[in-house]
Tab-separated table of C-alpha atoms in Angstrom:
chain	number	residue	atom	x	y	z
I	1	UNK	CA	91.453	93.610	111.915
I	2	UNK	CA	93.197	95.847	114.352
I	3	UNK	CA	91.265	95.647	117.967
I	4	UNK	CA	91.949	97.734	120.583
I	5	UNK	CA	89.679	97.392	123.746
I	6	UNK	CA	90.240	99.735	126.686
I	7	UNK	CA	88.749	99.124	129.923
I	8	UNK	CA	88.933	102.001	132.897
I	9	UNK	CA	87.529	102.921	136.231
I	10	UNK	CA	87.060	106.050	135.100
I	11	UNK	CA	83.430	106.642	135.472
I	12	UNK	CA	82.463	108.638	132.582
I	13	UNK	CA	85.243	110.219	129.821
I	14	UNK	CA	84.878	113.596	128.564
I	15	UNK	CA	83.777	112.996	124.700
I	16	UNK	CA	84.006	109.404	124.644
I	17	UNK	CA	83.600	109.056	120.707
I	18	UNK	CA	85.671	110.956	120.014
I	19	UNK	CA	88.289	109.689	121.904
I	20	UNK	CA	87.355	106.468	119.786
I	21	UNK	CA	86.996	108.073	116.385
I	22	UNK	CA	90.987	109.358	117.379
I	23	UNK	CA	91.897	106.222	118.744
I	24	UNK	CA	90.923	104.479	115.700
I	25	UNK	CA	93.100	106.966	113.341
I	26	UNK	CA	96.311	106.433	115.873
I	27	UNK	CA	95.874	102.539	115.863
I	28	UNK	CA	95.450	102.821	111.820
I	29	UNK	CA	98.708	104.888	111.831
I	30	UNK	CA	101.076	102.546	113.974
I	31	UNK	CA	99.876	99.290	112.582
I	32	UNK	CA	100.081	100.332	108.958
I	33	UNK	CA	96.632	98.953	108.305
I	34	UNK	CA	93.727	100.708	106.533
I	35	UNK	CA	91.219	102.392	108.928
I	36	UNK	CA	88.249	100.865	107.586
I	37	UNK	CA	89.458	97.657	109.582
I	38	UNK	CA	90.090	99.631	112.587
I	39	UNK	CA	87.548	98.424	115.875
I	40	UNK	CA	87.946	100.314	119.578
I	41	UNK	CA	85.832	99.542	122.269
I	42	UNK	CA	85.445	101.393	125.532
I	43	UNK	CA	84.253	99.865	128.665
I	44	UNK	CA	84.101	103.179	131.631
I	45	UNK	CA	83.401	102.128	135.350
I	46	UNK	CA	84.641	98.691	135.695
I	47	UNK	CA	85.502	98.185	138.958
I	48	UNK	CA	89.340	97.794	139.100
I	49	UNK	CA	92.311	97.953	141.330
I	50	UNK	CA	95.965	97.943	140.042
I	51	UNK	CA	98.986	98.090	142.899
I	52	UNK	CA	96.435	97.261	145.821
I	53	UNK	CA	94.163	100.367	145.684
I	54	UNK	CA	91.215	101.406	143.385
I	55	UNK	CA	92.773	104.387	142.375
I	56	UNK	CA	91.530	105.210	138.606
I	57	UNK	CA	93.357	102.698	136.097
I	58	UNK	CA	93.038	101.532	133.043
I	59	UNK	CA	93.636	97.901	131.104
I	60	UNK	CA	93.948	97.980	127.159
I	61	UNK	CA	94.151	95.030	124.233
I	62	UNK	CA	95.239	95.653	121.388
I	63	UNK	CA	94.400	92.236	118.509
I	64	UNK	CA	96.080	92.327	115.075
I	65	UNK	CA	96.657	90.375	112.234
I	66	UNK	CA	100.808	91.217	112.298
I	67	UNK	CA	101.853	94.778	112.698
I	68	UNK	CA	102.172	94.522	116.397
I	69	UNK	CA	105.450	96.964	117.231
I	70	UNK	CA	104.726	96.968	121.388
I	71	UNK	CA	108.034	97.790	122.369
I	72	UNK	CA	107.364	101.204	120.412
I	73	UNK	CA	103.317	101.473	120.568
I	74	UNK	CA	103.130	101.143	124.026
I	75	UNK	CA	104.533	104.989	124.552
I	76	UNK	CA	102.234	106.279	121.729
I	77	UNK	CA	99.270	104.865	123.038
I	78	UNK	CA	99.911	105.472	126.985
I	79	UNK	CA	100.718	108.752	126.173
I	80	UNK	CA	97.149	109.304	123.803
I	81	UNK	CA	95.375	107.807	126.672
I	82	UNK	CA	96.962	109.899	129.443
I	83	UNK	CA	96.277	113.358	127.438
I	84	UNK	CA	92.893	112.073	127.187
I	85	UNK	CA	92.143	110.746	130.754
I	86	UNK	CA	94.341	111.841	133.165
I	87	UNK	CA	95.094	108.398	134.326
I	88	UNK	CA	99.135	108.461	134.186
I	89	UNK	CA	100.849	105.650	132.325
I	90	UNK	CA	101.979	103.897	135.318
I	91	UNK	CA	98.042	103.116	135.898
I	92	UNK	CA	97.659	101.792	132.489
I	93	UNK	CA	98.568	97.920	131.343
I	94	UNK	CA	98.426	97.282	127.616
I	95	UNK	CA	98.452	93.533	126.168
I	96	UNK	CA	99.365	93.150	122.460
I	97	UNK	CA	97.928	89.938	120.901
I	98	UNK	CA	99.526	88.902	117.491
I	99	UNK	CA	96.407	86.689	115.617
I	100	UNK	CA	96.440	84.053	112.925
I	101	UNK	CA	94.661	85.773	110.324
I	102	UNK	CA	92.645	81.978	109.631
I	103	UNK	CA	91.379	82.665	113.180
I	104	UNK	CA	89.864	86.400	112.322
I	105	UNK	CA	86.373	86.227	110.962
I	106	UNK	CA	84.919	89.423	109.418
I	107	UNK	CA	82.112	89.659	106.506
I	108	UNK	CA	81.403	86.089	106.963
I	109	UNK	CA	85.468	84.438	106.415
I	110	UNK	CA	88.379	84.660	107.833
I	111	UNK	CA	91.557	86.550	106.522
I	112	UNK	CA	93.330	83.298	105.515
């Protein structure tokens, strides 16, 4: 149930899974929520431009059934990706998306 997609101009990422395979225990952490529900996707190279210039940047969702705390996770997970990219925080845009677990499908239903 907890999604976290990160898109970046960064054209490759130093140990990519792994950064995933982390990702996915940090996002388990701050939501609360088991791991096994945990998906990350990463998208590298995607052309991008953030305050009129393509320097590197990077654009992350985060999609959860509740246990959304942005106004905290937002300096927990800039700060993970910054250690792990280089791209500083003020290059990195995260969008939280609360869902209605009856619109979250997984093993063929939805939550609700």
């Amino acid at each position: 149930m907890p999604f976290i997609s990160i898109k970046t101009s960064l054209p490759e990422i130093e140990d990519s899974e792994g950064l995933l395979k982390e990702l996915s225990k940090l996002i388990a952490i701050l939501t609360g929520k088991p791991e096994k529900y945990v998906m990350t996707l990463l998208e590298k190279n995607v052309p991008m431009t953030f305050s009129g210039n393509n320097n590197h940047c990077c654009y992350i969702e985060i999609k959860s059934i509740g246990s959304l705390k942005p106004a905290t996770m937002t300096a927990e997970i800039s700060k993970f990706i910054e250690a792990k990219t280089q791209i500083k925080s003020d290059r990195i845009y995260i969008n939280f998306e609360d869902i209605d677990a009856k619109k979250w499908g997984y093993n063929g239903r939805t939550f609700a």
